[in-house]
Short mmCIF file of N, CA, C and O and ligand atoms in Angstrom, two decimals:
data_model
loop_
_atom_site.label_atom_id
_atom_site.label_comp_id
_atom_site.label_asym_id
_atom_site.label_seq_id
_atom_site.Cartn_x
_atom_site.Cartn_y
_atom_site.Cartn_z
N MET Z 715 108.73 206.66 169.91
CA MET Z 715 109.07 205.22 169.92
C MET Z 715 107.86 204.36 170.26
O MET Z 715 107.73 203.23 169.84
N ALA Z 716 106.96 204.94 171.07
CA ALA Z 716 105.78 204.14 171.45
C ALA Z 716 104.97 203.74 170.21
O ALA Z 716 104.47 202.62 170.12
N ARG Z 717 104.90 204.68 169.25
CA ARG Z 717 104.09 204.38 168.06
C ARG Z 717 104.70 203.27 167.21
O ARG Z 717 103.99 202.59 166.49
N ALA Z 718 106.06 203.12 167.32
CA ALA Z 718 106.72 202.11 166.50
C ALA Z 718 106.15 200.71 166.78
O ALA Z 718 106.02 199.88 165.87
N GLY Z 719 105.78 200.47 168.04
CA GLY Z 719 105.25 199.14 168.37
C GLY Z 719 103.74 199.01 168.26
O GLY Z 719 103.19 197.95 168.47
N TRP Z 720 103.09 200.10 167.90
CA TRP Z 720 101.63 200.14 167.98
C TRP Z 720 100.97 199.21 166.95
O TRP Z 720 100.15 198.37 167.26
N ARG Z 721 101.43 199.32 165.69
CA ARG Z 721 100.79 198.52 164.64
C ARG Z 721 100.94 197.01 164.86
O ARG Z 721 99.95 196.31 164.79
N PRO Z 722 102.18 196.54 165.16
CA PRO Z 722 102.30 195.10 165.39
C PRO Z 722 101.43 194.61 166.54
O PRO Z 722 100.83 193.53 166.46
N VAL Z 723 101.31 195.44 167.60
CA VAL Z 723 100.48 195.01 168.74
C VAL Z 723 99.02 194.87 168.29
O VAL Z 723 98.34 193.90 168.60
N LEU Z 724 98.56 195.89 167.52
CA LEU Z 724 97.18 195.81 167.04
C LEU Z 724 96.97 194.57 166.17
O LEU Z 724 95.97 193.86 166.28
N ARG Z 725 97.95 194.32 165.28
CA ARG Z 725 97.81 193.16 164.40
C ARG Z 725 97.76 191.88 165.23
O ARG Z 725 96.94 191.01 164.99
N ALA Z 726 98.60 191.81 166.27
CA ALA Z 726 98.59 190.62 167.12
C ALA Z 726 97.26 190.47 167.83
O ALA Z 726 96.74 189.36 167.97
N ALA Z 727 96.68 191.62 168.25
CA ALA Z 727 95.38 191.55 168.92
C ALA Z 727 94.32 190.99 167.97
O ALA Z 727 93.48 190.19 168.37
N ARG Z 728 94.37 191.41 166.71
CA ARG Z 728 93.38 190.90 165.75
C ARG Z 728 93.54 189.40 165.56
O ARG Z 728 92.59 188.66 165.56
N ILE Z 729 94.80 189.00 165.39
CA ILE Z 729 95.04 187.56 165.20
C ILE Z 729 94.55 186.80 166.43
O ILE Z 729 93.90 185.78 166.33
N GLY Z 730 94.83 187.38 167.62
CA GLY Z 730 94.41 186.72 168.85
C GLY Z 730 92.91 186.59 168.94
O GLY Z 730 92.38 185.55 169.31
N ARG Z 731 92.20 187.67 168.54
CA ARG Z 731 90.73 187.62 168.62
C ARG Z 731 90.18 186.54 167.71
O ARG Z 731 89.32 185.75 168.10
N ILE Z 732 90.72 186.48 166.49
CA ILE Z 732 90.27 185.45 165.56
C ILE Z 732 90.60 184.07 166.11
O ILE Z 732 89.81 183.15 166.07
N GLY Z 733 91.79 183.98 166.73
CA GLY Z 733 92.19 182.69 167.30
C GLY Z 733 91.22 182.22 168.38
O GLY Z 733 90.84 181.07 168.41
N VAL Z 734 90.77 183.17 169.22
CA VAL Z 734 89.83 182.79 170.30
C VAL Z 734 88.53 182.25 169.70
O VAL Z 734 87.93 181.32 170.20
N MET Z 735 88.09 182.88 168.56
CA MET Z 735 86.85 182.44 167.93
C MET Z 735 86.99 181.04 167.34
O MET Z 735 85.98 180.41 167.03
N SER Z 736 88.19 180.57 167.14
CA SER Z 736 88.36 179.38 166.31
C SER Z 736 89.35 178.38 166.89
O SER Z 736 89.92 177.60 166.16
N LEU Z 737 89.56 178.44 168.21
CA LEU Z 737 90.50 177.49 168.79
C LEU Z 737 90.04 176.06 168.52
O LEU Z 737 88.89 175.71 168.77
N PRO Z 738 90.91 175.18 168.00
CA PRO Z 738 90.48 173.81 167.73
C PRO Z 738 89.83 173.12 168.93
O PRO Z 738 88.93 172.34 168.76
N SER Z 739 90.26 173.45 170.16
CA SER Z 739 89.70 172.76 171.33
C SER Z 739 88.19 173.00 171.50
O SER Z 739 87.50 172.14 172.02
N ASP Z 740 87.70 174.14 171.04
CA ASP Z 740 86.25 174.37 171.15
C ASP Z 740 85.60 174.54 169.78
O ASP Z 740 84.52 175.12 169.67
N CYS Z 741 86.25 174.01 168.76
CA CYS Z 741 85.72 174.14 167.40
C CYS Z 741 84.77 172.97 167.11
O CYS Z 741 85.15 171.80 167.24
N LEU Z 742 83.54 173.32 166.73
CA LEU Z 742 82.52 172.29 166.42
C LEU Z 742 83.02 171.30 165.38
O LEU Z 742 82.88 170.08 165.55
N PHE Z 743 83.59 171.82 164.29
CA PHE Z 743 83.97 170.93 163.20
C PHE Z 743 85.19 170.08 163.56
O PHE Z 743 85.29 168.94 163.10
N CYS Z 744 86.10 170.59 164.39
CA CYS Z 744 87.20 169.74 164.88
C CYS Z 744 86.63 168.56 165.68
O CYS Z 744 87.19 167.46 165.64
N GLN Z 745 85.53 168.81 166.38
CA GLN Z 745 84.92 167.73 167.16
C GLN Z 745 84.25 166.69 166.24
O GLN Z 745 84.20 165.51 166.60
N PHE Z 746 83.78 167.09 165.07
CA PHE Z 746 83.30 166.10 164.09
C PHE Z 746 84.48 165.29 163.57
O PHE Z 746 84.39 164.07 163.37
N VAL Z 747 85.62 165.95 163.35
CA VAL Z 747 86.80 165.26 162.82
C VAL Z 747 87.31 164.24 163.83
O VAL Z 747 87.60 163.08 163.47
N ASP Z 748 87.39 164.64 165.11
CA ASP Z 748 88.00 163.69 166.09
C ASP Z 748 86.97 162.71 166.65
O ASP Z 748 87.32 161.84 167.45
N GLY Z 749 85.69 162.85 166.23
CA GLY Z 749 84.68 161.87 166.62
C GLY Z 749 84.04 162.11 167.97
O GLY Z 749 83.19 161.35 168.40
N SER Z 750 84.43 163.20 168.65
CA SER Z 750 83.82 163.46 169.96
C SER Z 750 82.38 163.96 169.81
O SER Z 750 81.60 163.87 170.76
N LEU Z 751 82.00 164.45 168.63
CA LEU Z 751 80.59 164.74 168.29
C LEU Z 751 80.26 163.99 167.02
O LEU Z 751 81.09 163.88 166.11
N GLU Z 752 79.01 163.50 166.94
CA GLU Z 752 78.61 162.73 165.75
C GLU Z 752 77.96 163.65 164.72
O GLU Z 752 77.31 164.63 165.04
N THR Z 753 78.17 163.28 163.45
CA THR Z 753 77.50 163.96 162.36
C THR Z 753 77.34 162.94 161.23
O THR Z 753 77.94 161.86 161.28
N GLU Z 754 76.54 163.28 160.22
CA GLU Z 754 76.27 162.31 159.15
C GLU Z 754 77.33 162.44 158.05
O GLU Z 754 77.20 163.24 157.12
N VAL Z 755 78.39 161.65 158.19
CA VAL Z 755 79.50 161.70 157.22
C VAL Z 755 79.06 160.99 155.94
O VAL Z 755 78.53 159.88 155.98
N VAL Z 756 79.30 161.65 154.79
CA VAL Z 756 78.92 161.05 153.50
C VAL Z 756 80.13 160.74 152.63
O VAL Z 756 79.99 160.14 151.57
N GLY Z 757 81.32 161.13 153.07
CA GLY Z 757 82.53 160.82 152.30
C GLY Z 757 83.76 161.31 153.05
O GLY Z 757 83.65 162.15 153.93
N GLN Z 758 84.89 160.76 152.69
CA GLN Z 758 86.14 161.22 153.32
C GLN Z 758 87.32 160.77 152.50
O GLN Z 758 87.23 159.83 151.70
N ASN Z 759 88.42 161.46 152.67
CA ASN Z 759 89.72 160.99 152.17
C ASN Z 759 90.75 161.27 153.26
O ASN Z 759 90.38 161.62 154.38
N GLN Z 760 92.01 161.13 152.91
CA GLN Z 760 93.03 161.24 153.96
C GLN Z 760 93.05 162.63 154.58
O GLN Z 760 93.34 162.77 155.77
N LYS Z 761 92.72 163.65 153.85
CA LYS Z 761 92.86 165.02 154.32
C LYS Z 761 91.53 165.73 154.66
O LYS Z 761 91.56 166.79 155.27
N ALA Z 762 90.41 165.15 154.24
CA ALA Z 762 89.15 165.90 154.36
C ALA Z 762 87.98 164.97 154.64
O ALA Z 762 88.03 163.77 154.35
N ILE Z 763 86.92 165.54 155.25
CA ILE Z 763 85.67 164.78 155.42
C ILE Z 763 84.50 165.61 154.88
O ILE Z 763 84.57 166.83 154.80
N ALA Z 764 83.44 164.88 154.52
CA ALA Z 764 82.22 165.51 154.01
C ALA Z 764 81.06 165.04 154.87
O ALA Z 764 80.93 163.85 155.17
N PHE Z 765 80.21 165.98 155.27
CA PHE Z 765 79.04 165.62 156.08
C PHE Z 765 77.87 166.54 155.73
O PHE Z 765 78.05 167.65 155.23
N ARG Z 766 76.65 166.05 156.00
CA ARG Z 766 75.46 166.84 155.64
C ARG Z 766 75.30 168.06 156.53
O ARG Z 766 75.48 167.98 157.76
N ASP Z 767 74.94 169.19 155.89
CA ASP Z 767 74.63 170.39 156.66
C ASP Z 767 73.36 170.14 157.47
O ASP Z 767 72.40 169.55 156.98
N ILE Z 768 73.36 170.63 158.72
CA ILE Z 768 72.21 170.41 159.60
C ILE Z 768 70.99 171.24 159.17
O ILE Z 768 69.86 170.92 159.55
N ASN Z 769 71.22 172.27 158.37
CA ASN Z 769 70.14 173.17 157.93
C ASN Z 769 70.23 173.35 156.42
O ASN Z 769 70.62 174.40 155.91
N PRO Z 770 69.87 172.28 155.66
CA PRO Z 770 70.13 172.27 154.22
C PRO Z 770 69.37 173.38 153.47
O PRO Z 770 68.19 173.61 153.74
N GLN Z 771 70.05 173.99 152.53
CA GLN Z 771 69.48 175.07 151.71
C GLN Z 771 69.11 174.58 150.31
O GLN Z 771 68.66 175.36 149.48
N ALA Z 772 69.32 173.31 150.05
CA ALA Z 772 69.02 172.71 148.75
C ALA Z 772 68.90 171.20 148.97
O ALA Z 772 69.31 170.69 150.03
N PRO Z 773 68.37 170.45 147.98
CA PRO Z 773 68.25 168.99 148.17
C PRO Z 773 69.60 168.34 148.52
O PRO Z 773 69.65 167.38 149.30
N VAL Z 774 70.67 168.83 147.92
CA VAL Z 774 72.02 168.39 148.31
C VAL Z 774 72.72 169.58 148.98
O VAL Z 774 72.86 170.65 148.37
N HIS Z 775 73.08 169.41 150.22
CA HIS Z 775 73.85 170.44 150.93
C HIS Z 775 74.79 169.73 151.90
O HIS Z 775 74.41 169.31 152.99
N VAL Z 776 76.01 169.59 151.44
CA VAL Z 776 77.05 168.86 152.18
C VAL Z 776 78.20 169.82 152.44
O VAL Z 776 78.51 170.70 151.61
N LEU Z 777 78.80 169.70 153.61
CA LEU Z 777 79.98 170.51 153.95
C LEU Z 777 81.24 169.66 153.80
O LEU Z 777 81.26 168.51 154.23
N VAL Z 778 82.26 170.22 153.16
CA VAL Z 778 83.56 169.55 153.06
C VAL Z 778 84.57 170.34 153.88
O VAL Z 778 84.67 171.57 153.73
N ILE Z 779 85.28 169.66 154.76
CA ILE Z 779 86.25 170.34 155.65
C ILE Z 779 87.56 169.57 155.69
O ILE Z 779 87.59 168.35 155.57
N PRO Z 780 88.66 170.29 155.89
CA PRO Z 780 89.93 169.59 156.12
C PRO Z 780 89.96 169.01 157.53
O PRO Z 780 89.31 169.56 158.45
N ARG Z 781 90.68 167.94 157.70
CA ARG Z 781 90.83 167.36 159.05
C ARG Z 781 91.60 168.31 159.96
O ARG Z 781 91.38 168.34 161.17
N GLU Z 782 92.51 169.08 159.36
CA GLU Z 782 93.28 170.07 160.13
C GLU Z 782 92.48 171.37 160.21
O GLU Z 782 91.74 171.71 159.28
N HIS Z 783 92.67 172.09 161.29
CA HIS Z 783 91.93 173.33 161.51
C HIS Z 783 92.60 174.52 160.82
O HIS Z 783 93.75 174.84 161.12
N TYR Z 784 91.85 175.18 159.92
CA TYR Z 784 92.23 176.48 159.36
C TYR Z 784 90.98 177.36 159.41
O TYR Z 784 89.86 176.85 159.24
N VAL Z 785 91.18 178.66 159.60
CA VAL Z 785 90.04 179.55 159.81
C VAL Z 785 89.20 179.71 158.55
O VAL Z 785 87.97 179.68 158.61
N ASP Z 786 89.86 179.87 157.40
CA ASP Z 786 89.10 180.09 156.17
C ASP Z 786 89.88 179.55 154.98
O ASP Z 786 91.02 179.06 155.12
N VAL Z 787 89.30 179.66 153.79
CA VAL Z 787 89.88 179.02 152.63
C VAL Z 787 91.22 179.66 152.24
O VAL Z 787 92.13 178.96 151.77
N ALA Z 788 91.35 180.97 152.47
CA ALA Z 788 92.62 181.63 152.13
C ALA Z 788 93.74 181.13 153.05
O ALA Z 788 94.88 180.89 152.59
N ALA Z 789 93.43 180.93 154.31
CA ALA Z 789 94.44 180.42 155.25
C ALA Z 789 94.85 179.00 154.85
O ALA Z 789 96.03 178.64 154.88
N LEU Z 790 93.86 178.19 154.47
CA LEU Z 790 94.17 176.82 154.05
C LEU Z 790 95.01 176.84 152.76
O LEU Z 790 96.02 176.12 152.66
N ALA Z 791 94.62 177.66 151.79
CA ALA Z 791 95.36 177.72 150.52
C ALA Z 791 96.80 178.14 150.74
O ALA Z 791 97.72 177.59 150.11
N ALA Z 792 97.00 179.10 151.64
CA ALA Z 792 98.37 179.60 151.89
C ALA Z 792 99.21 178.56 152.61
O ALA Z 792 100.40 178.40 152.30
N ALA Z 793 98.61 177.84 153.55
CA ALA Z 793 99.38 176.92 154.39
C ALA Z 793 99.53 175.53 153.78
O ALA Z 793 100.56 174.87 153.96
N ASP Z 794 98.51 175.07 153.04
CA ASP Z 794 98.50 173.66 152.62
C ASP Z 794 97.66 173.50 151.35
O ASP Z 794 96.56 172.93 151.39
N PRO Z 795 98.16 173.98 150.20
CA PRO Z 795 97.36 173.90 148.97
C PRO Z 795 97.00 172.49 148.56
O PRO Z 795 95.96 172.28 147.92
N GLU Z 796 97.82 171.52 148.91
CA GLU Z 796 97.49 170.12 148.54
C GLU Z 796 96.22 169.67 149.25
O GLU Z 796 95.39 168.94 148.69
N THR Z 797 96.08 170.07 150.51
CA THR Z 797 94.87 169.71 151.23
C THR Z 797 93.65 170.41 150.64
O THR Z 797 92.56 169.81 150.55
N LEU Z 798 93.82 171.63 150.19
CA LEU Z 798 92.70 172.32 149.53
C LEU Z 798 92.31 171.55 148.26
O LEU Z 798 91.11 171.38 147.98
N ALA Z 799 93.30 171.06 147.52
CA ALA Z 799 92.99 170.26 146.33
C ALA Z 799 92.25 168.98 146.71
O ALA Z 799 91.30 168.57 146.03
N ASP Z 800 92.65 168.37 147.81
CA ASP Z 800 91.95 167.15 148.27
C ASP Z 800 90.52 167.46 148.70
O ASP Z 800 89.60 166.65 148.53
N LEU Z 801 90.34 168.65 149.28
CA LEU Z 801 89.00 169.08 149.70
C LEU Z 801 88.10 169.25 148.48
O LEU Z 801 86.94 168.79 148.46
N VAL Z 802 88.63 169.87 147.43
CA VAL Z 802 87.84 170.08 146.21
C VAL Z 802 87.56 168.73 145.54
O VAL Z 802 86.45 168.49 145.04
N ALA Z 803 88.53 167.83 145.56
CA ALA Z 803 88.32 166.50 144.97
C ALA Z 803 87.20 165.76 145.70
O ALA Z 803 86.36 165.08 145.08
N LEU Z 804 87.14 165.91 147.04
CA LEU Z 804 86.08 165.27 147.81
C LEU Z 804 84.73 165.90 147.48
O LEU Z 804 83.72 165.18 147.33
N ALA Z 805 84.70 167.21 147.34
CA ALA Z 805 83.45 167.88 146.95
C ALA Z 805 82.96 167.33 145.62
O ALA Z 805 81.77 167.05 145.44
N GLN Z 806 83.86 167.17 144.68
CA GLN Z 806 83.52 166.65 143.36
C GLN Z 806 82.97 165.21 143.47
O GLN Z 806 81.97 164.88 142.83
N GLU Z 807 83.62 164.40 144.29
CA GLU Z 807 83.14 163.01 144.47
C GLU Z 807 81.72 162.99 145.02
O GLU Z 807 80.86 162.24 144.53
N VAL Z 808 81.48 163.79 146.05
CA VAL Z 808 80.15 163.84 146.64
C VAL Z 808 79.13 164.31 145.61
O VAL Z 808 78.05 163.73 145.46
N ALA Z 809 79.48 165.35 144.87
CA ALA Z 809 78.55 165.91 143.88
C ALA Z 809 78.28 164.93 142.74
O ALA Z 809 77.17 164.90 142.21
N LEU Z 810 79.28 164.14 142.37
CA LEU Z 810 79.07 163.14 141.32
C LEU Z 810 78.03 162.12 141.77
O LEU Z 810 77.15 161.72 141.01
N VAL Z 811 78.11 161.71 143.03
CA VAL Z 811 77.18 160.71 143.57
C VAL Z 811 75.79 161.31 143.79
O VAL Z 811 74.77 160.69 143.47
N GLU Z 812 75.74 162.55 144.30
CA GLU Z 812 74.47 163.10 144.78
C GLU Z 812 73.80 164.10 143.85
O GLU Z 812 72.63 164.39 143.99
N ALA Z 813 74.58 164.66 142.89
CA ALA Z 813 74.01 165.74 142.07
C ALA Z 813 74.51 165.67 140.62
O ALA Z 813 74.61 166.71 139.96
N ASP Z 814 74.80 164.45 140.15
CA ASP Z 814 75.25 164.27 138.76
C ASP Z 814 76.45 165.15 138.41
O ASP Z 814 76.65 165.51 137.25
N GLY Z 815 77.24 165.49 139.42
CA GLY Z 815 78.46 166.28 139.16
C GLY Z 815 78.21 167.75 138.85
O GLY Z 815 79.13 168.46 138.46
N GLU Z 816 76.98 168.21 139.06
CA GLU Z 816 76.67 169.63 138.81
C GLU Z 816 76.32 170.27 140.14
O GLU Z 816 75.33 169.88 140.78
N TYR Z 817 77.10 171.24 140.54
CA TYR Z 817 76.97 171.75 141.90
C TYR Z 817 77.65 173.10 142.04
O TYR Z 817 78.39 173.54 141.16
N ARG Z 818 77.39 173.73 143.17
CA ARG Z 818 78.09 174.97 143.54
C ARG Z 818 78.94 174.66 144.77
O ARG Z 818 78.49 173.93 145.68
N LEU Z 819 80.17 175.21 144.77
CA LEU Z 819 81.06 175.03 145.93
C LEU Z 819 81.35 176.42 146.48
O LEU Z 819 81.99 177.23 145.80
N ILE Z 820 80.87 176.68 147.70
CA ILE Z 820 80.92 178.03 148.27
C ILE Z 820 81.73 178.02 149.57
O ILE Z 820 81.49 177.19 150.47
N PHE Z 821 82.65 178.96 149.65
CA PHE Z 821 83.41 179.17 150.89
C PHE Z 821 83.07 180.58 151.41
O PHE Z 821 83.58 181.57 150.87
N ASN Z 822 82.24 180.68 152.41
CA ASN Z 822 82.00 181.98 153.03
C ASN Z 822 83.25 182.34 153.85
O ASN Z 822 83.76 181.50 154.60
N SER Z 823 83.71 183.57 153.70
CA SER Z 823 84.91 184.01 154.44
C SER Z 823 84.60 185.30 155.18
O SER Z 823 84.45 186.35 154.57
N GLY Z 824 84.46 185.18 156.51
CA GLY Z 824 84.16 186.33 157.35
C GLY Z 824 82.68 186.46 157.62
O GLY Z 824 81.85 186.06 156.80
N PRO Z 825 82.34 187.01 158.79
CA PRO Z 825 80.93 187.13 159.19
C PRO Z 825 80.06 187.88 158.20
O PRO Z 825 78.91 187.50 157.97
N THR Z 826 80.58 188.93 157.59
CA THR Z 826 79.76 189.72 156.65
C THR Z 826 79.37 188.88 155.45
O THR Z 826 78.30 189.07 154.86
N ALA Z 827 80.23 187.95 155.09
CA ALA Z 827 79.94 187.06 153.95
C ALA Z 827 79.12 185.85 154.36
O ALA Z 827 78.81 184.99 153.53
N GLY Z 828 78.80 185.76 155.67
CA GLY Z 828 77.95 184.67 156.13
C GLY Z 828 78.68 183.55 156.85
O GLY Z 828 78.05 182.55 157.20
N GLN Z 829 79.98 183.71 157.09
CA GLN Z 829 80.70 182.63 157.80
C GLN Z 829 80.33 182.66 159.27
O GLN Z 829 80.41 183.71 159.94
N SER Z 830 79.88 181.51 159.78
CA SER Z 830 79.50 181.41 161.19
C SER Z 830 80.31 180.36 161.94
O SER Z 830 80.32 180.35 163.17
N VAL Z 831 80.97 179.47 161.20
CA VAL Z 831 81.85 178.46 161.82
C VAL Z 831 83.24 178.71 161.27
O VAL Z 831 83.46 178.71 160.05
N PHE Z 832 84.21 178.91 162.17
CA PHE Z 832 85.53 179.38 161.75
C PHE Z 832 86.55 178.24 161.66
O PHE Z 832 87.68 178.35 162.12
N HIS Z 833 86.08 177.17 161.05
CA HIS Z 833 86.91 176.06 160.57
C HIS Z 833 86.52 175.97 159.09
O HIS Z 833 85.34 175.70 158.78
N VAL Z 834 87.47 176.20 158.20
CA VAL Z 834 87.11 176.33 156.78
C VAL Z 834 86.24 175.16 156.32
O VAL Z 834 86.47 174.01 156.64
N HIS Z 835 85.19 175.53 155.56
CA HIS Z 835 84.29 174.53 155.01
C HIS Z 835 83.76 175.01 153.68
O HIS Z 835 83.39 176.18 153.53
N GLY Z 836 83.70 174.10 152.73
CA GLY Z 836 83.05 174.39 151.47
C GLY Z 836 81.64 173.83 151.52
O GLY Z 836 81.41 172.70 151.97
N HIS Z 837 80.67 174.64 151.08
CA HIS Z 837 79.30 174.18 150.96
C HIS Z 837 79.14 173.56 149.57
O HIS Z 837 79.31 174.27 148.56
N VAL Z 838 78.82 172.28 149.50
CA VAL Z 838 78.52 171.63 148.23
C VAL Z 838 77.01 171.65 148.08
O VAL Z 838 76.28 171.00 148.85
N ILE Z 839 76.53 172.44 147.13
CA ILE Z 839 75.09 172.68 147.00
C ILE Z 839 74.63 172.28 145.61
O ILE Z 839 75.27 172.61 144.61
N GLY Z 840 73.54 171.52 145.55
CA GLY Z 840 73.03 171.10 144.25
C GLY Z 840 71.76 170.29 144.40
O GLY Z 840 71.08 170.35 145.42
N GLY Z 841 71.45 169.54 143.35
CA GLY Z 841 70.26 168.70 143.36
C GLY Z 841 69.01 169.40 142.87
O GLY Z 841 67.92 168.82 142.88
N THR Z 842 69.16 170.66 142.45
CA THR Z 842 68.05 171.41 141.88
C THR Z 842 68.64 172.56 141.05
O THR Z 842 69.85 172.83 141.14
N LYS Z 843 67.81 173.21 140.26
CA LYS Z 843 68.26 174.41 139.53
C LYS Z 843 68.54 175.50 140.55
O LYS Z 843 67.66 175.86 141.34
N LEU Z 844 69.75 176.04 140.54
CA LEU Z 844 70.13 177.01 141.56
C LEU Z 844 69.92 178.44 141.08
O LEU Z 844 70.22 178.77 139.92
N GLY Z 845 69.43 179.28 141.99
CA GLY Z 845 69.31 180.70 141.70
C GLY Z 845 70.64 181.40 141.96
O GLY Z 845 71.64 180.77 142.34
N TRP Z 846 70.66 182.73 141.74
CA TRP Z 846 71.91 183.48 141.91
C TRP Z 846 71.59 184.82 142.57
O TRP Z 846 71.58 185.87 141.94
N THR Z 847 71.28 184.77 143.86
CA THR Z 847 70.89 185.98 144.58
C THR Z 847 71.59 186.05 145.93
O THR Z 847 70.96 185.87 146.97
N PRO Z 848 72.90 186.30 145.94
CA PRO Z 848 73.63 186.32 147.22
C PRO Z 848 73.29 187.50 148.10
O PRO Z 848 73.57 187.45 149.29
N ALA Z 849 72.74 188.59 147.57
CA ALA Z 849 72.45 189.75 148.43
C ALA Z 849 70.96 190.06 148.40
O ALA Z 849 70.25 189.65 147.51
P1 LIG X 1407 78.80 179.15 157.37
O1 LIG X 1407 77.61 179.96 157.78
O2 LIG X 1407 79.94 179.29 158.38
O3 LIG X 1407 79.27 179.38 155.95
O4 LIG X 1407 78.34 177.64 157.38
C1 LIG X 1407 78.22 176.91 158.55
C2 LIG X 1407 77.27 175.81 158.27
O5 LIG X 1407 77.36 174.87 159.31
C3 LIG X 1407 75.81 176.26 158.20
O6 LIG X 1407 75.27 175.98 156.91
C4 LIG X 1407 75.13 175.47 159.30
O7 LIG X 1407 73.85 175.01 158.96
C5 LIG X 1407 76.11 174.32 159.52
N1 LIG X 1407 76.08 173.80 160.87
C6 LIG X 1407 76.08 174.52 162.02
N2 LIG X 1407 76.04 173.69 163.08
C7 LIG X 1407 76.02 172.43 162.58
C8 LIG X 1407 76.00 171.14 163.20
O8 LIG X 1407 75.97 170.98 164.41
N3 LIG X 1407 75.99 170.06 162.36
C9 LIG X 1407 76.01 170.19 161.00
N4 LIG X 1407 75.99 169.07 160.27
N5 LIG X 1407 76.04 171.40 160.39
C10 LIG X 1407 76.06 172.51 161.18
ZN1 LIG X 1408 88.32 173.29 163.79
#
């Protein structure tokens, strides 16, 4: 009987660990949304904001994030697909203004893929001819 409860407990532990990494109260990007930390906002709509990456990898490097906290793009898509659509629309608006509408939109998901901030964000990258060397 002990084993019957083992898997759910493990799953809960994993969810808890991820939750600790990404609690909105100590989330950097939630603090940009609520204004308690300043950043260079370049666009916004009702559901999302866009701001410049502090360490740009291209002439245009803007992050688009939902105002609500979700850990990654899959979590956002599952919980609130309309907000994901608004996020993509904002990325497109920024790219139209800053990169003639030609850009890459990247969502790193998980540390191995390069995710370091666990509030979902799309990287809007453009303004130059882009290479294709992720590894
Ligand atoms: P990730 O590595 O999670 O896909 O992307 C996180 C991004 O957030 C990185 O590109 C990093 O440069 C950016 N970033 C980290 N800290 C700050 C910050 O304080 N302000 C801004 N504007 N960007 C940040
Ligand atoms: Zn957050």
